[in-house]
PDB file of C-alpha atoms and ligand atoms in Angstrom:
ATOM      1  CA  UNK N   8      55.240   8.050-183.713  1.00  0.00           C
ATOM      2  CA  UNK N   9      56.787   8.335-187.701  1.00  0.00           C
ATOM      3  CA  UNK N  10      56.404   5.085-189.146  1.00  0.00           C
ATOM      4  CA  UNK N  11      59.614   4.838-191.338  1.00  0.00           C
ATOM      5  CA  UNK N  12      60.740   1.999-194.099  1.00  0.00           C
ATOM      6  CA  UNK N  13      64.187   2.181-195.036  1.00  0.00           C
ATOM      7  CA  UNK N  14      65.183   1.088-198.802  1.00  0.00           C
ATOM      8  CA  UNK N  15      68.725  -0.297-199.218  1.00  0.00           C
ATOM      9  CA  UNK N  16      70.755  -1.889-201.824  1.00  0.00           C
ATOM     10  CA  UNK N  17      74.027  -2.955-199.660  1.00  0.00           C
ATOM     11  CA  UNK N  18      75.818  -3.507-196.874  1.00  0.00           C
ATOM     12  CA  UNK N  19      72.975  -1.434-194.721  1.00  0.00           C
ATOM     13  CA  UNK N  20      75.895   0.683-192.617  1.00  0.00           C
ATOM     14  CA  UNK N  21      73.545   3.498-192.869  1.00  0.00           C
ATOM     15  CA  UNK N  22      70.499   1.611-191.582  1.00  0.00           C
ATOM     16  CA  UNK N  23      72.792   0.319-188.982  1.00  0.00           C
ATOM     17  CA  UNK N  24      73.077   3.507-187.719  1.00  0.00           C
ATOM     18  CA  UNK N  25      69.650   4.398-187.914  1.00  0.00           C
ATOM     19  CA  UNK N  26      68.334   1.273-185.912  1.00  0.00           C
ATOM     20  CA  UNK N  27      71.365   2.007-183.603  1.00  0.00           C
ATOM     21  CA  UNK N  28      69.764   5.606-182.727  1.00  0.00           C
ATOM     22  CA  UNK N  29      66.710   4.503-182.598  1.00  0.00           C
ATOM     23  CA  UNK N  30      67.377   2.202-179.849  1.00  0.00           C
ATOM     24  CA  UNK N  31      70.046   4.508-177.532  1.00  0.00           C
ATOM     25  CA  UNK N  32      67.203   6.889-178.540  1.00  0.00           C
ATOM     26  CA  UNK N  33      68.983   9.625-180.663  1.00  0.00           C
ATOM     27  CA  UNK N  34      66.402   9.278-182.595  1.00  0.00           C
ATOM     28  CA  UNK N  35      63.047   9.192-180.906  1.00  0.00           C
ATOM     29  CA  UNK N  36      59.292   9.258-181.854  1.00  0.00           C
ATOM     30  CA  UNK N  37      60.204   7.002-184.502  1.00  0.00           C
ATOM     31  CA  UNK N  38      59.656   3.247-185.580  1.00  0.00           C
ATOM     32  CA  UNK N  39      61.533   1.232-188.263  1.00  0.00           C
ATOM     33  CA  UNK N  40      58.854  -0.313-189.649  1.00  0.00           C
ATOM     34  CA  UNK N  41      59.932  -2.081-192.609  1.00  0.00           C
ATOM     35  CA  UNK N  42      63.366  -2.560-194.330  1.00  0.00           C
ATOM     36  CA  UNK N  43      62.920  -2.933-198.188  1.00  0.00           C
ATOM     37  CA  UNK N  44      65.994  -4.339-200.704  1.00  0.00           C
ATOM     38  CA  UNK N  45      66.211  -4.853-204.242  1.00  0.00           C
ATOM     39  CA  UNK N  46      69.453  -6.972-203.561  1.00  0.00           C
ATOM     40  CA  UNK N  47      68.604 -10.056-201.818  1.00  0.00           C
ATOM     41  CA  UNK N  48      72.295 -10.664-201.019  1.00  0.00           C
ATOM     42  CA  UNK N  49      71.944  -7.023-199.494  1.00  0.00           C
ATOM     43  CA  UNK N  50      73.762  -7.446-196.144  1.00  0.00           C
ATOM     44  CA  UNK N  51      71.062  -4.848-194.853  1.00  0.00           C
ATOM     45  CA  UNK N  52      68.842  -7.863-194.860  1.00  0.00           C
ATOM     46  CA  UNK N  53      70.514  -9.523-192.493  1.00  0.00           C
ATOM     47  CA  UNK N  54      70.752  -5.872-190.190  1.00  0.00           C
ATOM     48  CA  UNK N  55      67.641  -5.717-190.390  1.00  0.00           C
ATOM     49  CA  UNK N  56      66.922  -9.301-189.083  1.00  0.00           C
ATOM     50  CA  UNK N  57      68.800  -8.757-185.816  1.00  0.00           C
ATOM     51  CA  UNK N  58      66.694  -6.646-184.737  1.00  0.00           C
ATOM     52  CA  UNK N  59      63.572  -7.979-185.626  1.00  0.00           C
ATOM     53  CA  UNK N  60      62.567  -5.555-188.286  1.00  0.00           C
ATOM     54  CA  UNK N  61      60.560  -7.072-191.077  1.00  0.00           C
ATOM     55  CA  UNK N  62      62.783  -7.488-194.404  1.00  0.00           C
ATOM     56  CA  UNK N  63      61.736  -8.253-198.102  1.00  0.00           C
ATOM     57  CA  UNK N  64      63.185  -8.092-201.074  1.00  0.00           C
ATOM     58  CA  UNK N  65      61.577  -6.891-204.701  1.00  0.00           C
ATOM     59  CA  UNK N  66      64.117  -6.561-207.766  1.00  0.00           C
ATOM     60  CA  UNK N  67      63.427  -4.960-211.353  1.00  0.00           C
ATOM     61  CA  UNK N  68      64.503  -8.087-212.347  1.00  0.00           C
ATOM     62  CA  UNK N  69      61.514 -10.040-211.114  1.00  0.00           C
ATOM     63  CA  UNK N  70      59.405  -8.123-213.335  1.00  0.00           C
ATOM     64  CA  UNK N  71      58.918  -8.330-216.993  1.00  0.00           C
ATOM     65  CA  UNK N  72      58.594  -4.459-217.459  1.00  0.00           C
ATOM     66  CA  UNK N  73      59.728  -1.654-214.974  1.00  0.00           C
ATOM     67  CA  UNK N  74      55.981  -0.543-215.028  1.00  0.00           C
ATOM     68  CA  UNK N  75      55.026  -3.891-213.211  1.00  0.00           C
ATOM     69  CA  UNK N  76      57.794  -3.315-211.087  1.00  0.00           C
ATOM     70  CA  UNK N  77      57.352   0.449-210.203  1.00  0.00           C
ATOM     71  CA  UNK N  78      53.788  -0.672-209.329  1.00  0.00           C
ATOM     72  CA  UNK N  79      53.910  -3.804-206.864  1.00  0.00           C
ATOM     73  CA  UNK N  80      57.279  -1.725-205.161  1.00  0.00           C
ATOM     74  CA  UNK N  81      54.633   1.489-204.605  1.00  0.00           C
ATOM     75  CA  UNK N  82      52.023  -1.350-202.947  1.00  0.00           C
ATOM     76  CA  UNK N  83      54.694  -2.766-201.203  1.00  0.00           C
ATOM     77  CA  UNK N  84      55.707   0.416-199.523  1.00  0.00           C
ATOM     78  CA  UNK N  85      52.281   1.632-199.318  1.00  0.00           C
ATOM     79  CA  UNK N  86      51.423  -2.083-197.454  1.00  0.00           C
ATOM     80  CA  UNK N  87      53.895  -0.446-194.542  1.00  0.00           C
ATOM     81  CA  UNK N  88      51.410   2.921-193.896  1.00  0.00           C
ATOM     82  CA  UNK N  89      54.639   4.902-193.502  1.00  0.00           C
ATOM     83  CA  UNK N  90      55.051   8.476-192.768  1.00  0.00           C
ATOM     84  CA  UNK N  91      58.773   8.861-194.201  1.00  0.00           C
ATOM     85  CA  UNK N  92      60.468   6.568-196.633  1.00  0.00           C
ATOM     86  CA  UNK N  93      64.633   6.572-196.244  1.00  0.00           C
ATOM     87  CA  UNK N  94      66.702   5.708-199.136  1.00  0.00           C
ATOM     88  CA  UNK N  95      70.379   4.759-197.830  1.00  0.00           C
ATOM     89  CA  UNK N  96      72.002   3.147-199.979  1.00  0.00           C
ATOM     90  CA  UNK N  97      68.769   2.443-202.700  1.00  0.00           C
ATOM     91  CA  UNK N  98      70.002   1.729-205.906  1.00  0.00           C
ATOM     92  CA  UNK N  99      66.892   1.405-207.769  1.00  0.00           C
ATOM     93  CA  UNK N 100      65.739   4.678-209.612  1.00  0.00           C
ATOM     94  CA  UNK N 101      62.165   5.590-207.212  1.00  0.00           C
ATOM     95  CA  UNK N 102      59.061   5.855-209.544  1.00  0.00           C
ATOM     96  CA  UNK N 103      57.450   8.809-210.297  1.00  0.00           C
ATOM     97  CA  UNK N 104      54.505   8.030-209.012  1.00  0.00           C
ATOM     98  CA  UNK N 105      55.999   7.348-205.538  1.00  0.00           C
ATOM     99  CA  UNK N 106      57.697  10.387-205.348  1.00  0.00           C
ATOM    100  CA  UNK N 107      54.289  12.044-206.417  1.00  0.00           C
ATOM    101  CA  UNK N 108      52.517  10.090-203.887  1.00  0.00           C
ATOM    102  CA  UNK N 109      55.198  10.571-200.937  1.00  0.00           C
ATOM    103  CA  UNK N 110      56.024  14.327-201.974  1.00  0.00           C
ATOM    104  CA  UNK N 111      58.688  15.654-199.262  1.00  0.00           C
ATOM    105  CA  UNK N 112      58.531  12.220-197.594  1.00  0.00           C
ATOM    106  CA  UNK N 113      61.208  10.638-199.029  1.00  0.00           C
ATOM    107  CA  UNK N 114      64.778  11.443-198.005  1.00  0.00           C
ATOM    108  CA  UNK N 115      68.230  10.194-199.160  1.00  0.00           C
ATOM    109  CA  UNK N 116      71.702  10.296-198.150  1.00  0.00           C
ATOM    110  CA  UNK N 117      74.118  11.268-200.741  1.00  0.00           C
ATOM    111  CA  UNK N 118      77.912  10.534-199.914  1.00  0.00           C
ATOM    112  CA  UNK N 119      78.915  14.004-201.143  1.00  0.00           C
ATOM    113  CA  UNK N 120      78.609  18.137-200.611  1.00  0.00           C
ATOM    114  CA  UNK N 121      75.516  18.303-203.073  1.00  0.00           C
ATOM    115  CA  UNK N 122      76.007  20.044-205.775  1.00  0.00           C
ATOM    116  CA  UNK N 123      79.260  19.178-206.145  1.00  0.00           C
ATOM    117  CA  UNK N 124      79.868  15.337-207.464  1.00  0.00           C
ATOM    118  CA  UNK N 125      76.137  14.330-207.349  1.00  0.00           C
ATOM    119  CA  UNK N 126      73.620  13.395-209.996  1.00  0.00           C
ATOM    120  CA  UNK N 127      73.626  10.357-212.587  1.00  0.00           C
ATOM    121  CA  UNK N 128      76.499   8.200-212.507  1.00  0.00           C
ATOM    122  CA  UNK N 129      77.848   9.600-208.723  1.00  0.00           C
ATOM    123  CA  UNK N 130      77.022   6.795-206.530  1.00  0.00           C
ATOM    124  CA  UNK N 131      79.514   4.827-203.941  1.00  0.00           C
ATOM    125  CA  UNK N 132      83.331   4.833-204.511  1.00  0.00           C
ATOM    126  CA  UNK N 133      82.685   6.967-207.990  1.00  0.00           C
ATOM    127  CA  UNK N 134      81.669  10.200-205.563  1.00  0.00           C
ATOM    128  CA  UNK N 135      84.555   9.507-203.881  1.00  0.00           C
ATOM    129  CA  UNK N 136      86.804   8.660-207.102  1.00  0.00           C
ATOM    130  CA  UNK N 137      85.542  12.056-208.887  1.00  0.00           C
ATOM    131  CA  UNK N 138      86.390  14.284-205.340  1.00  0.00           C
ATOM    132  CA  UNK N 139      89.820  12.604-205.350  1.00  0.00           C
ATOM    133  CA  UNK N 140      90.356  13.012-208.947  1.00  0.00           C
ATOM    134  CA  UNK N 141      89.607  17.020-208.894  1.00  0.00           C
ATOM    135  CA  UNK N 142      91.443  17.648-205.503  1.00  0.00           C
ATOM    136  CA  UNK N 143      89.395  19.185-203.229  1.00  0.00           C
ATOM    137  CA  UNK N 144      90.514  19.669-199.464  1.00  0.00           C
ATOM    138  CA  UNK N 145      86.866  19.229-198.000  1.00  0.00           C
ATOM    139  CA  UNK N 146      83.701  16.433-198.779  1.00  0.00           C
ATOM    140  CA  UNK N 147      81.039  14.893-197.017  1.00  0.00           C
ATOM    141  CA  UNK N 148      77.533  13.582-197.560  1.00  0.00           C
ATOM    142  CA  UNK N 149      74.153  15.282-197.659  1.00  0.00           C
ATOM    143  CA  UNK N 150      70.454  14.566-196.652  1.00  0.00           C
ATOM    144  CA  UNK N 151      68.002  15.816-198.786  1.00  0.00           C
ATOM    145  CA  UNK N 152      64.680  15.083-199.778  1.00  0.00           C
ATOM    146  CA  UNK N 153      63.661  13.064-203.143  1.00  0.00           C
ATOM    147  CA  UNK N 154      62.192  14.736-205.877  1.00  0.00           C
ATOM    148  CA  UNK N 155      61.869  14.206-209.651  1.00  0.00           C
ATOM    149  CA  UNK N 156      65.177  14.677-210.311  1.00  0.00           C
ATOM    150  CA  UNK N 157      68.765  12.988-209.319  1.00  0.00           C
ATOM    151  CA  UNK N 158      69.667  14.383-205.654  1.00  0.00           C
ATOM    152  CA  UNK N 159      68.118  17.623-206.505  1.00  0.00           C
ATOM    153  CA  UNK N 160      65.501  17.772-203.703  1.00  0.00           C
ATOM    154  CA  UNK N 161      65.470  20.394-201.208  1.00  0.00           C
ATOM    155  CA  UNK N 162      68.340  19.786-198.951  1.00  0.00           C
ATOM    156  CA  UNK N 163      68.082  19.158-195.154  1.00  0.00           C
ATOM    157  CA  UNK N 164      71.351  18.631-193.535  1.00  0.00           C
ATOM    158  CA  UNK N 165      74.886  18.583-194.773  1.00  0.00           C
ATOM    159  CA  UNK N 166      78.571  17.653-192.731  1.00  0.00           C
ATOM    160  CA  UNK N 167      82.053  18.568-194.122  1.00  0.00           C
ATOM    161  CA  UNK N 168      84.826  16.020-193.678  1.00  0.00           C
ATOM    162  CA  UNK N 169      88.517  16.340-195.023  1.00  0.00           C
ATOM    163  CA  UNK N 170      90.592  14.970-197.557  1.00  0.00           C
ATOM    164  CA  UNK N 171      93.721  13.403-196.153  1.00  0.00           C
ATOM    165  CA  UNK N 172      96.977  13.364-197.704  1.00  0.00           C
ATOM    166  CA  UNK N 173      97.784   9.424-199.121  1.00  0.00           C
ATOM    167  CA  UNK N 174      93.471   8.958-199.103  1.00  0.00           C
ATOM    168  CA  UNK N 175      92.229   6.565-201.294  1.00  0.00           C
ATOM    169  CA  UNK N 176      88.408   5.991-202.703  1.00  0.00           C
ATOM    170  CA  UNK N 177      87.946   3.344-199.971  1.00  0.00           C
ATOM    171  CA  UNK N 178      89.669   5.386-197.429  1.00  0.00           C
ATOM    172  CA  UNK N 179      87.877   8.051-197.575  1.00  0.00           C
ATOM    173  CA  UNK N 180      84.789   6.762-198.314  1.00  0.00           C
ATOM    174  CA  UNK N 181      84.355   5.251-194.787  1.00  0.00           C
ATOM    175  CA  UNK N 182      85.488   8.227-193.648  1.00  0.00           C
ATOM    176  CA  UNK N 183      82.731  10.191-194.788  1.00  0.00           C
ATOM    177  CA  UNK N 184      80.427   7.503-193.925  1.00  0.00           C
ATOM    178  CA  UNK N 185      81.961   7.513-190.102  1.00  0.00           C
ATOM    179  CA  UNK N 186      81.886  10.797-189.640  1.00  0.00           C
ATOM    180  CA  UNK N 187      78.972  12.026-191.694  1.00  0.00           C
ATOM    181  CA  UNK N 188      76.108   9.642-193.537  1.00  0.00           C
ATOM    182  CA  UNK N 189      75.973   8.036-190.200  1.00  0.00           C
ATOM    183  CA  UNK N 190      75.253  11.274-188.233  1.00  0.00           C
ATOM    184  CA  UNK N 191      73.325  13.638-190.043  1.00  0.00           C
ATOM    185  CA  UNK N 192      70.920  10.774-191.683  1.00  0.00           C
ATOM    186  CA  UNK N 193      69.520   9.651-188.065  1.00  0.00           C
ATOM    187  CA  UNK N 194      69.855  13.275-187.148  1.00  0.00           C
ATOM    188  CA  UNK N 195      67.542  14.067-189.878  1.00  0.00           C
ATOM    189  CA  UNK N 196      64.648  11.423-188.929  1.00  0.00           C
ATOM    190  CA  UNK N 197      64.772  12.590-185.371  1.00  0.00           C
ATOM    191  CA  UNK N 198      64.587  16.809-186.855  1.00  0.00           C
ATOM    192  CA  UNK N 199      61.414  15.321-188.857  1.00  0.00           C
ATOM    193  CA  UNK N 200      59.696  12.895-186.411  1.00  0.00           C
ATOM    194  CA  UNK N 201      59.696  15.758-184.196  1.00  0.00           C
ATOM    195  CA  UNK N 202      58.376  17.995-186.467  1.00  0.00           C
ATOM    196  CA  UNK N 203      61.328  20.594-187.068  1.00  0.00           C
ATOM    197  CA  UNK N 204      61.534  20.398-190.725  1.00  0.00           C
ATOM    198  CA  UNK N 205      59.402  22.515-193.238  1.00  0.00           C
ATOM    199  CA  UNK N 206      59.792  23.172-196.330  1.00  0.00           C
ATOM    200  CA  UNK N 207      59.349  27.042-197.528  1.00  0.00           C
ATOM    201  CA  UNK N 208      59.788  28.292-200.960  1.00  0.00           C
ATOM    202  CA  UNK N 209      61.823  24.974-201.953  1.00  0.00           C
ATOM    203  CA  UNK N 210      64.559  25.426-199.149  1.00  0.00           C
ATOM    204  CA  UNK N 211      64.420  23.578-195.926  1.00  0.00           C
ATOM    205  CA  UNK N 212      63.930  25.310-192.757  1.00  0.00           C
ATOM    206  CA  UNK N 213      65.244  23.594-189.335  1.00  0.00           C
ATOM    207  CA  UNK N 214      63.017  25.100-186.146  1.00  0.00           C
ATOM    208  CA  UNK N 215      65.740  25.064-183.542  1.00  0.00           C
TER     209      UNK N 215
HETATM  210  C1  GRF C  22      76.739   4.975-198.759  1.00  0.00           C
HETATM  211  O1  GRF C  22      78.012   5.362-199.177  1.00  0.00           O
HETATM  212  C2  GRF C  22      75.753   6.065-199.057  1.00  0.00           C
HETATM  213  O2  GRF C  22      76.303   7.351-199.024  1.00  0.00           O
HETATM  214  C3  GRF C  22      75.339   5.786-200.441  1.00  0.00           C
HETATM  215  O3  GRF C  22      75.359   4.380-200.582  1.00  0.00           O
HETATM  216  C4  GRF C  22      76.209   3.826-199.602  1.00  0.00           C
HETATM  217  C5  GRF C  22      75.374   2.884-198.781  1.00  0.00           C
HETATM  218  O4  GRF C  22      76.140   2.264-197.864  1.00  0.00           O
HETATM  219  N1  GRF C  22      74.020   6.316-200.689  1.00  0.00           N
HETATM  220  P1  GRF C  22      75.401   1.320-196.782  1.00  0.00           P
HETATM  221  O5  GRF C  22      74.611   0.284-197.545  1.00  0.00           O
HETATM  222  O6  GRF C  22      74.508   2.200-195.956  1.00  0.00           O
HETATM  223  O7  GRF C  22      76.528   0.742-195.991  1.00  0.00           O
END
């Protein structure tokens, strides 16, 4: 059985989904054990609460240095005894040391085709903003895992979605989150708690 935590900073849409398949069992061999949230307004919270999974919340801002922070977050997580640690939505930078500790199991859901509009400052409506902005015909979100650097970790699953003529930010936002973030993210904890996903040579291979 993975035992997964899933870190969020919002509304929790993505961990919706991922409790969703867990219980209609598109995901299986899997157990949410924890939801984490720097945002205690974080909607997620409440998600979370519906169905029972155990919530807390730990902000930056309830610590006098990030250090103190980074460390109490990494005994928090490590308090769960997870196997996999899902970002969706996370807004808080991970520490180095977790990603050191956790190498290749963390994974995070990126609202774009990485490597296009990705990396610091591309988060939420500004992927979305930047796509519409340069023109493109086709977006959509990727799963990859975490590594040092920001959303350059080996990538496991991406799914294309189009631009539509009159779309906004907002517009197409959820439509990338409807038709993508909220497919290939549970996809991609089922492909791992199943043991389908290796990594060789820095690229992700899927056993079919
Ligand atoms: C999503 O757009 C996701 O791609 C990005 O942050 C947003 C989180 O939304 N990483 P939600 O909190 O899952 O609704």
């Amino acid at each position: 059985m993975l035992r997964v935590a899933v870190l969020v900073s919002g509304g929790g849409t993505n961990l919706q989904a991922i409790i969703d398949a867990v219980e209609n069992g598109t995901i299986t061999n899997t157990q949410i054990v924890g939801v984490i949230s720097n945002n205690k307004n974080a909607f997620a919270l409440e998600r979370a609460g519906r169905h029972g999974i155990p919530a807390q919340c730990i902000s930056p801002k309830d610590f006098e240095t990030r250090d103190e922070f980074n460390r109490v977050f990494l005994d928090k997580v490590n308090e769960l005894n997870v196997d996999l640690i899902v970002l969706a939505g996370f807004l808080v930078v991970i520490p180095e040391m977790m990603i050191r500790e956790y190498r290749n199991r963390i994974i995070n859901i990126h609202p774009s085709l990485i490597p296009s509009f990705c990396g610091t400052g591309f988060y939420g409506l500004k992927v979305h903003e930047a796509a519409l902005e340069r023109g493109v015909k086709v977006v959509g979100a990727t799963v990859h895992f975490v590594d040092e650097g920001t959303d350059t970790g080996p990538i496991i699953l991406q799914k294309a979605v189009s631009v539509e003529e009159g779309d906004t930010p907002e517009i197409l936002q959820r439509r990338v989150m409807e038709q993508a973030e909220w497919k290939i993210l549970p996809q991609a904890i089922d492909l791992i708690a199943n043991g389908k996903v290796q990594i060789v040579d820095g690229k992700v291979s899927i056993a079919q």
